[in-house]
Coordinates of C-alpha atoms in Angstrom, one line a residue:
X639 CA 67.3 113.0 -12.6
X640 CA 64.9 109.6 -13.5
X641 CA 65.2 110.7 -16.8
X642 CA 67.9 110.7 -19.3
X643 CA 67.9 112.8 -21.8
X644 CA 70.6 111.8 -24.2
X645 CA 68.2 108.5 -24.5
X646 CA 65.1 110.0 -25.4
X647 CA 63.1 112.5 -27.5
X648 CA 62.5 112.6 -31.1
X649 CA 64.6 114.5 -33.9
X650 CA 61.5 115.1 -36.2
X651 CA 59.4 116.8 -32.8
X652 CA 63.2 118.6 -32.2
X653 CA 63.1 119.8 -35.6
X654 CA 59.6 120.8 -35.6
X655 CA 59.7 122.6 -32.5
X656 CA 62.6 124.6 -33.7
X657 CA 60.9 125.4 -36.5
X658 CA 57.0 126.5 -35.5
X659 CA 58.7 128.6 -32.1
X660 CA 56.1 127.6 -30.2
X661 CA 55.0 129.8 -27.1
X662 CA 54.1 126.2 -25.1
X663 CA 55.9 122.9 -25.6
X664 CA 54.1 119.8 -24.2
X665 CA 55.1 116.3 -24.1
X666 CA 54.3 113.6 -22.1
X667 CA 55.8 110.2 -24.2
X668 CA 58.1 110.0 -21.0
X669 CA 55.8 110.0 -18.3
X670 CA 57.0 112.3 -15.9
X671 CA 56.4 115.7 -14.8
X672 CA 59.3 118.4 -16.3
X673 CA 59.3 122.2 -16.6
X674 CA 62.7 123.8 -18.3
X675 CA 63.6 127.3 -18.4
X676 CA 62.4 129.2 -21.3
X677 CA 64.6 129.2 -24.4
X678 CA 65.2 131.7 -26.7
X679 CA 64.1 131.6 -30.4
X680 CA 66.9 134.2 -31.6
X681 CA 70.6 135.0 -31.4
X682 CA 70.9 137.9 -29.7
X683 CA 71.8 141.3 -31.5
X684 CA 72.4 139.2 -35.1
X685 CA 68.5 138.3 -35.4
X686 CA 64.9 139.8 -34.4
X687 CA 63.9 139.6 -30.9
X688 CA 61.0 136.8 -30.9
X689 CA 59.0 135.4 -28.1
X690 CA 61.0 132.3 -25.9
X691 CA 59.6 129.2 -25.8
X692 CA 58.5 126.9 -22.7
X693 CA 59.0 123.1 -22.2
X694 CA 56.7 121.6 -19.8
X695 CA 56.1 117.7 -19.7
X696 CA 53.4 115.9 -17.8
X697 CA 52.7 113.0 -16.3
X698 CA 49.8 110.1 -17.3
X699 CA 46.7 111.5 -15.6
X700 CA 46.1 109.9 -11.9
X701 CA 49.6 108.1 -11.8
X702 CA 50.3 106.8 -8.9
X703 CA 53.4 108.5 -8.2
X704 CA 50.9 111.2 -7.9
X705 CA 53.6 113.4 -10.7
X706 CA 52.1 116.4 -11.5
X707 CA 49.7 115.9 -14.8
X708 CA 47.5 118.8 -14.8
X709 CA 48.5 122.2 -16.2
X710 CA 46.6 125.5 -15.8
X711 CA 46.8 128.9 -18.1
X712 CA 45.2 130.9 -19.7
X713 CA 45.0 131.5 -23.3
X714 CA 45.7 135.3 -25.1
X715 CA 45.7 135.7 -28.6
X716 CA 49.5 136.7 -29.6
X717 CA 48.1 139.7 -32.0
X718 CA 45.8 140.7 -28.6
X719 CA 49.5 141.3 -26.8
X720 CA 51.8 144.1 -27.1
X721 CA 54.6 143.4 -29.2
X722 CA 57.5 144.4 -26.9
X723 CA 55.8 142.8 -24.4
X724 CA 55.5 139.8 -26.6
X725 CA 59.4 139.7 -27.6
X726 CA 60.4 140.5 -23.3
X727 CA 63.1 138.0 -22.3
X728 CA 62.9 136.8 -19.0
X729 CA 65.8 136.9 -16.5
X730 CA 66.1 133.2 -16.6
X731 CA 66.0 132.9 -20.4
X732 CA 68.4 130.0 -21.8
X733 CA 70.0 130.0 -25.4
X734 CA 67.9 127.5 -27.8
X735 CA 68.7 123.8 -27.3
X736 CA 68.4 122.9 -30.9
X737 CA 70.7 125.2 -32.3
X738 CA 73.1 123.0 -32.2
X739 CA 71.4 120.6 -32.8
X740 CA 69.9 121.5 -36.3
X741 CA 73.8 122.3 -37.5
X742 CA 74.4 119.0 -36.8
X743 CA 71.6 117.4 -38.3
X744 CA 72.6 118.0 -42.0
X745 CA 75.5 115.7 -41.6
X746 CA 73.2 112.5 -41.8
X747 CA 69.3 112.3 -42.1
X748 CA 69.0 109.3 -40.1
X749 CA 65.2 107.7 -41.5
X750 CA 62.5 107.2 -38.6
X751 CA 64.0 104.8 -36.2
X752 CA 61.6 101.3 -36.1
X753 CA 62.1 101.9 -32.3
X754 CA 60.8 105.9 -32.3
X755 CA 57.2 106.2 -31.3
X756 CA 54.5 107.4 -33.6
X757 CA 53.3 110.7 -32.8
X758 CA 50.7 110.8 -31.1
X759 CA 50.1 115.1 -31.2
X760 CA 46.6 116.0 -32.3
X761 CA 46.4 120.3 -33.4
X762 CA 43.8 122.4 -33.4
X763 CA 42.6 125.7 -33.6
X764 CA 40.6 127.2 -30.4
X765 CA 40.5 130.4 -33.0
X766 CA 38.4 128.7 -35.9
X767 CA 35.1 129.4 -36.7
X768 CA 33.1 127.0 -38.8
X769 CA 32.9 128.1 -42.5
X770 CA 36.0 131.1 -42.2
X771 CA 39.3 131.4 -43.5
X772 CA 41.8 130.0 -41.6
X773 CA 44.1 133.0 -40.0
X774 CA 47.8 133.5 -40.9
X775 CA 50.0 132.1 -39.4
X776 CA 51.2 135.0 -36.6
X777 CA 47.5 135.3 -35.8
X778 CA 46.4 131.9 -35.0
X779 CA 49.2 130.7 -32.8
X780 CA 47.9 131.4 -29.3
X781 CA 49.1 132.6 -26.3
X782 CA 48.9 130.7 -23.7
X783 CA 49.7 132.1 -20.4
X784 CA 49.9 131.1 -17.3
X785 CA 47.0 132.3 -14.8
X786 CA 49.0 135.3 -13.4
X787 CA 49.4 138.6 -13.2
X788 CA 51.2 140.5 -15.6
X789 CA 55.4 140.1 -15.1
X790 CA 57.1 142.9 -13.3
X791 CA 60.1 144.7 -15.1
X792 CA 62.8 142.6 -15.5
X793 CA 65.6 143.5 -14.1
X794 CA 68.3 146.3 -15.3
X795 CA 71.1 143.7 -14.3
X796 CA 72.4 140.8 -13.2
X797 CA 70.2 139.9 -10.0
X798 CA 71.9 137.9 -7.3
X799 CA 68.4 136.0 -5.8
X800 CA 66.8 135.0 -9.7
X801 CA 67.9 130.8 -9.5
X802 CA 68.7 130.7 -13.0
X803 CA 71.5 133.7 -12.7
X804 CA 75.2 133.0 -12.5
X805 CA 75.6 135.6 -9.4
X806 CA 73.3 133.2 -7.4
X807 CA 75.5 131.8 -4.8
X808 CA 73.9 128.1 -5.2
X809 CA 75.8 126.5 -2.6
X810 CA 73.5 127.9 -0.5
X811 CA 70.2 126.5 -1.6
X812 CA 68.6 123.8 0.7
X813 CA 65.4 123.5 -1.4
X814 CA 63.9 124.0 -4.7
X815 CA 60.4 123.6 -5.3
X816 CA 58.2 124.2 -8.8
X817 CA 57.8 128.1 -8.2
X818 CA 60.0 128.8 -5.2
X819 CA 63.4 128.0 -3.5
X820 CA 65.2 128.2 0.3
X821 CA 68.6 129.6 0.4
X822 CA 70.7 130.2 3.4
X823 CA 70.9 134.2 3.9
X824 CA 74.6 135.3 3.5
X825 CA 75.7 136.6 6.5
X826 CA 72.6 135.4 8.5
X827 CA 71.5 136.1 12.2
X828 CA 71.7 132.3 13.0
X829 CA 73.0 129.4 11.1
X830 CA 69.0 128.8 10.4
X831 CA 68.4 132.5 9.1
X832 CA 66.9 131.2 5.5
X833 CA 65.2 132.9 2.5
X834 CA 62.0 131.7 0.7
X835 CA 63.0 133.3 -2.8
X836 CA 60.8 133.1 -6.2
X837 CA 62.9 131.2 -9.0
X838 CA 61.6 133.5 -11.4
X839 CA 62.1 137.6 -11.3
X840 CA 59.2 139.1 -9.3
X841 CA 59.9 143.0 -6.6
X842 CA 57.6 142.1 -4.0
X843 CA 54.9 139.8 -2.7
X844 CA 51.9 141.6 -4.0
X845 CA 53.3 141.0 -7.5
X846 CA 53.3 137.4 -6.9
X847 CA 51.2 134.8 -9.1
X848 CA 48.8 132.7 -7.5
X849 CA 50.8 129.4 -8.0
X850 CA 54.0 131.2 -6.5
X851 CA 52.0 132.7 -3.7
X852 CA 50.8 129.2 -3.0
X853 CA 53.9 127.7 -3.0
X854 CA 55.2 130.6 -0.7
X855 CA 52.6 129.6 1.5
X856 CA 53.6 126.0 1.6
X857 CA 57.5 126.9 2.6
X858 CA 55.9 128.7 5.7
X859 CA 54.2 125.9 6.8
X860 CA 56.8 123.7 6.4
X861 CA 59.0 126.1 7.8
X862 CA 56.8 127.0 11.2
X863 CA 56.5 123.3 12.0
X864 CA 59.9 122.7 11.3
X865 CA 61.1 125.5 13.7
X866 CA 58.9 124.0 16.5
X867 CA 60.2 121.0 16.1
X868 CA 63.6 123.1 17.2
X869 CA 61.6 125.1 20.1
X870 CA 61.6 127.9 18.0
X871 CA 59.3 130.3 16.6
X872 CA 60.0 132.8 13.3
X873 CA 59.9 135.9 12.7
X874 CA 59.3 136.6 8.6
X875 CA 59.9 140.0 7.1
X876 CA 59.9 142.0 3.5
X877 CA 61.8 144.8 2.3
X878 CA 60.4 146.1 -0.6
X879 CA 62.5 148.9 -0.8
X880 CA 65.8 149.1 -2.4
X881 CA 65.5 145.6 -4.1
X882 CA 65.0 144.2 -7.3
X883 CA 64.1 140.5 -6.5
X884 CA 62.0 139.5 -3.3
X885 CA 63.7 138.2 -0.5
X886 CA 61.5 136.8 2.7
X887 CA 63.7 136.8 5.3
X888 CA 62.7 134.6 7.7
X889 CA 64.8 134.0 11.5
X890 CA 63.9 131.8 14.2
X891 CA 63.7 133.4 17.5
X892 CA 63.6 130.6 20.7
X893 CA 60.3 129.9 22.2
X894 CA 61.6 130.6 25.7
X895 CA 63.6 133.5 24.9
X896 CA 60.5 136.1 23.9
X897 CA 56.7 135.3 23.2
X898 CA 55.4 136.7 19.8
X899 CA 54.0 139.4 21.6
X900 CA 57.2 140.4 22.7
X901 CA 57.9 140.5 19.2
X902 CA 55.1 142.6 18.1
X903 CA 56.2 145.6 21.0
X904 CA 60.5 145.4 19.9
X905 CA 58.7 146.1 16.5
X906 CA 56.6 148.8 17.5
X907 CA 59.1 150.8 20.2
X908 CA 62.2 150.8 17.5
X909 CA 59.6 152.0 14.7
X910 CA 58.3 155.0 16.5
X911 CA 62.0 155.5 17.7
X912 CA 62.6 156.1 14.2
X913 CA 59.4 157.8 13.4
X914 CA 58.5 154.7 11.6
X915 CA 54.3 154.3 11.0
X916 CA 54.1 150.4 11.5
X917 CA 50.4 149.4 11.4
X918 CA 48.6 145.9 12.5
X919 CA 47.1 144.5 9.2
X920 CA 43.7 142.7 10.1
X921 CA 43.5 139.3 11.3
X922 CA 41.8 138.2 7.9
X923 CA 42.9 140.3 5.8
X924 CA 46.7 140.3 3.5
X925 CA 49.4 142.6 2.3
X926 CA 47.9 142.5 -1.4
X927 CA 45.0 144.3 0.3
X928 CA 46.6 147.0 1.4
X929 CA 49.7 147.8 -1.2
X930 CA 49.2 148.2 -4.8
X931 CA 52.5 146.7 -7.4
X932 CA 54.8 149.0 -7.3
X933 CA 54.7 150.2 -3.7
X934 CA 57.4 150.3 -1.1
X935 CA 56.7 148.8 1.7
X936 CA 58.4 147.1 4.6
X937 CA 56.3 144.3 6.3
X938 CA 56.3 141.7 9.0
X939 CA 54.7 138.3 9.4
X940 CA 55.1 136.2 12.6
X941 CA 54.0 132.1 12.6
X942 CA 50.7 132.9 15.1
X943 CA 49.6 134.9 11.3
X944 CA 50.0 138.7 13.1
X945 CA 51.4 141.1 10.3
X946 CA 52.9 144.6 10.9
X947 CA 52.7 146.9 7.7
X948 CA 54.8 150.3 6.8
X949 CA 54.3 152.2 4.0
X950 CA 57.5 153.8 2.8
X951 CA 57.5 156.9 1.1
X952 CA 60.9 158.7 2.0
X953 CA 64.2 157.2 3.2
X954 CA 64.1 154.0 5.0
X955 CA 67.0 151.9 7.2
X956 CA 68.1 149.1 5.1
X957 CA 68.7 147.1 8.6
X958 CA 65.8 147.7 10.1
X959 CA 64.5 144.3 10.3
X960 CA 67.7 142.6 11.3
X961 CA 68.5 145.5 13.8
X962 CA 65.1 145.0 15.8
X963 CA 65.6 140.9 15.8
X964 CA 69.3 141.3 16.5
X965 CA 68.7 144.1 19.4
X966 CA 68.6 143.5 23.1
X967 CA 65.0 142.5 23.7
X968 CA 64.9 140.1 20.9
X969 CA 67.6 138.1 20.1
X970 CA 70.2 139.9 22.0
X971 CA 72.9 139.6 18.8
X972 CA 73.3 143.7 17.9
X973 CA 76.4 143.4 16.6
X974 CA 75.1 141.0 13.9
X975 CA 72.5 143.6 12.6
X976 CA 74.3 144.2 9.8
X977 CA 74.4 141.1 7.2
X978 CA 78.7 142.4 6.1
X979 CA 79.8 141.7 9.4
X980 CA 78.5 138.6 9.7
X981 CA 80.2 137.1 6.3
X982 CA 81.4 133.7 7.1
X983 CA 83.9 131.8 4.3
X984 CA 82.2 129.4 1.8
X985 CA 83.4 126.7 3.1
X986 CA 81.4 127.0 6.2
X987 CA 78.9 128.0 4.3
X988 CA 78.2 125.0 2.7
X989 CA 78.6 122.8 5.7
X990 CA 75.8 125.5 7.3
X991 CA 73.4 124.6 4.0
X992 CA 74.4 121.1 4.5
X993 CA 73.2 120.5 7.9
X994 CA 70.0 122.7 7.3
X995 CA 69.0 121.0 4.5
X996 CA 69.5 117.7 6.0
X997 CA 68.0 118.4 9.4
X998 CA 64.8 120.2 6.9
X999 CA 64.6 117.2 4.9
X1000 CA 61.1 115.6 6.9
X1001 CA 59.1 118.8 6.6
X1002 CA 60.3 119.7 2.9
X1003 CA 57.0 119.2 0.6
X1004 CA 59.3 119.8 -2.3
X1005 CA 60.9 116.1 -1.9
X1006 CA 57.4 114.8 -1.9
X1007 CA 56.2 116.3 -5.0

């Protein structure tokens, strides 16, 4: 919001980024730290698939706004890729922002404006070796990735929980960070029942990249110490079963109403009720440890850092999270165990995100940033 966009930028870099379809786009003339969504470089079902394109300004280095003016990734050779991996289009793909702005550009060929910075963009080639031919052009662009694990499927179809998708209900959001976002769960246990959701498409946790996992991390904290603030304590679990997009679903649970190993046993007696296996993961050891991508799983994380793991490999209860918090030893709520009878209107909806976003406000990292 500092910066605005209809006042800066440069036609010629416009031009020439429409034109070389870069993978990465940096810029940093304004001084401040911006990541879009990627843009396609083709209209869909009249041209080619081609790779998108990523926008990310930076900062000056050591500012002291403290903006973000480091970038990490990795570089892979676009010929090194495979090509329909190449041409994927991620779920939060935009259409090209300088399509219309190239039809428009014929109308007058303004000259360099006295009051348009020099460029100040040095090129070169991490592929060159001294003395060779310089490689075509589809060979030498790089690819420069960042440092994570190779993307999930994309999703079949519209998904409801991926930030840049028109189904998500966005009235709900109380915080968006780089990687990750809060939402309000529809039809939650409690007016504080809230979602730590990647912005981007990922299934599960274990298919997380390091910098989303980080910033996963990060919403706990802030989370845990914002629930004691409340004299609560949360509960966190994960469904991977079922789902498409991951959803952490995370409920407070008052300190005085059941300790955390109370908790751990309401777990335990519904799951072999149900001939459910739920296993105590190590102290020091993670889910990524013990499920591979691709697995079903359900899990449960409470704030002291116990963890409760099932591996699913029949039919599981959809509910079965909710149903143990909501049940008579826990948060004594059963009839809410199912998220469609707890549906409230949006109006009261908002007003709930309102107030939690408010009341989150001093513990949300994201503002700080």
């Amino acid at each position: 919001g500092e910066i605005d966009t209809k006042k800066c930028g440069s036609m010629l870099v416009s031009d020439l980024a429409a034109s070389l379809k870069p993978r990465y786009h940096f810029a940093a003339l304004e001084k401040a730290y911006y990541e879009r969504l990627p843009y396609r470089n083709h209209m869909v079902l009249q041209e080619t698939p081609q790779h998108v394109t990523r926008f990310i300004a930076l900062a000056d280095v050591g500012n002291t706004s403290k903006k973000k003016y480091l970038y990490a990734f990795s570089i892979v050779p676009m010929s090194s890729m495979d090509p329909a991996e190449l041409v994927k289009q991620p779920q939060d793909v935009t259409e090209n922002p300088y399509r219309k702005l190239r039809k428009e550009a014929p109308k007058s060929k303004a000259p360099l404006s006295a009051e348009e910075e020099p460029a100040c963009q040095f090129f070169f080639d991490l592929n060159k070796h001294q003395g060779k031919k310089r490689p075509s052009e589809g060979k030498e662009r790089g690819d420069s990735q960042p440092k994570q694990a190779k993307k999930p499927p994309q999703p079949t179809g519209p998904c409801w929980f991926c930030l840049a998708s028109p189904e998500v209900e966005k009235h709900l959001v109380v915080s968006i960070g780089t990687h990750c976002y809060l939402a309000l769960a529809k039809g939650g246990l409690s007016p504080d029942h809230v979602l730590i959701l990647p912005i981007g498409h990922y299934q599960s946790v274990v298919d997380l990249s390091s910098e989303v996992l980080e910033e996963v991390t990060k919403y706990k904290a802030a989370l845990k110490e914002f629930f004691r603030s409340k004299g609560k304590r949360y509960v966190l679990f994960e469904r991977n079963y079922r789902s498409q997009h991951l959803q952490l679903q995370v409920i407070p649970v008052p300190l005085d109403l059941c300790t955390s190993e109370d908790i751990k046993e309401a777990f335990t007696a519904q799951a072999q009720e149900q001939q459910i296996e739920l296993l105590e993961i190590p102290e020091h050891s993670d889910i990524a440890q013990v499920a591979q991508p691709g697995t079903s799983y359900f899990y449960v994380e409470l704030d002291t850092g116990e963890k409760l793991f099932h591996r699913i490999r029949g039919r599981f209860p959809l509910q079965f999270g909710r149903e143990v918090l909501a049940s008579e030893a826990l948060l004594a709520q059963p009839q809410r165990a199912d998220w469609r009878q707890c549906a409230a209107q949006r109006p009261e909806e908002a007003a709930q995100a309102r107030a939690f976003r408010q009341e989150f406000e001093p513990f949300d990292f994201s503002l700080r940033d």
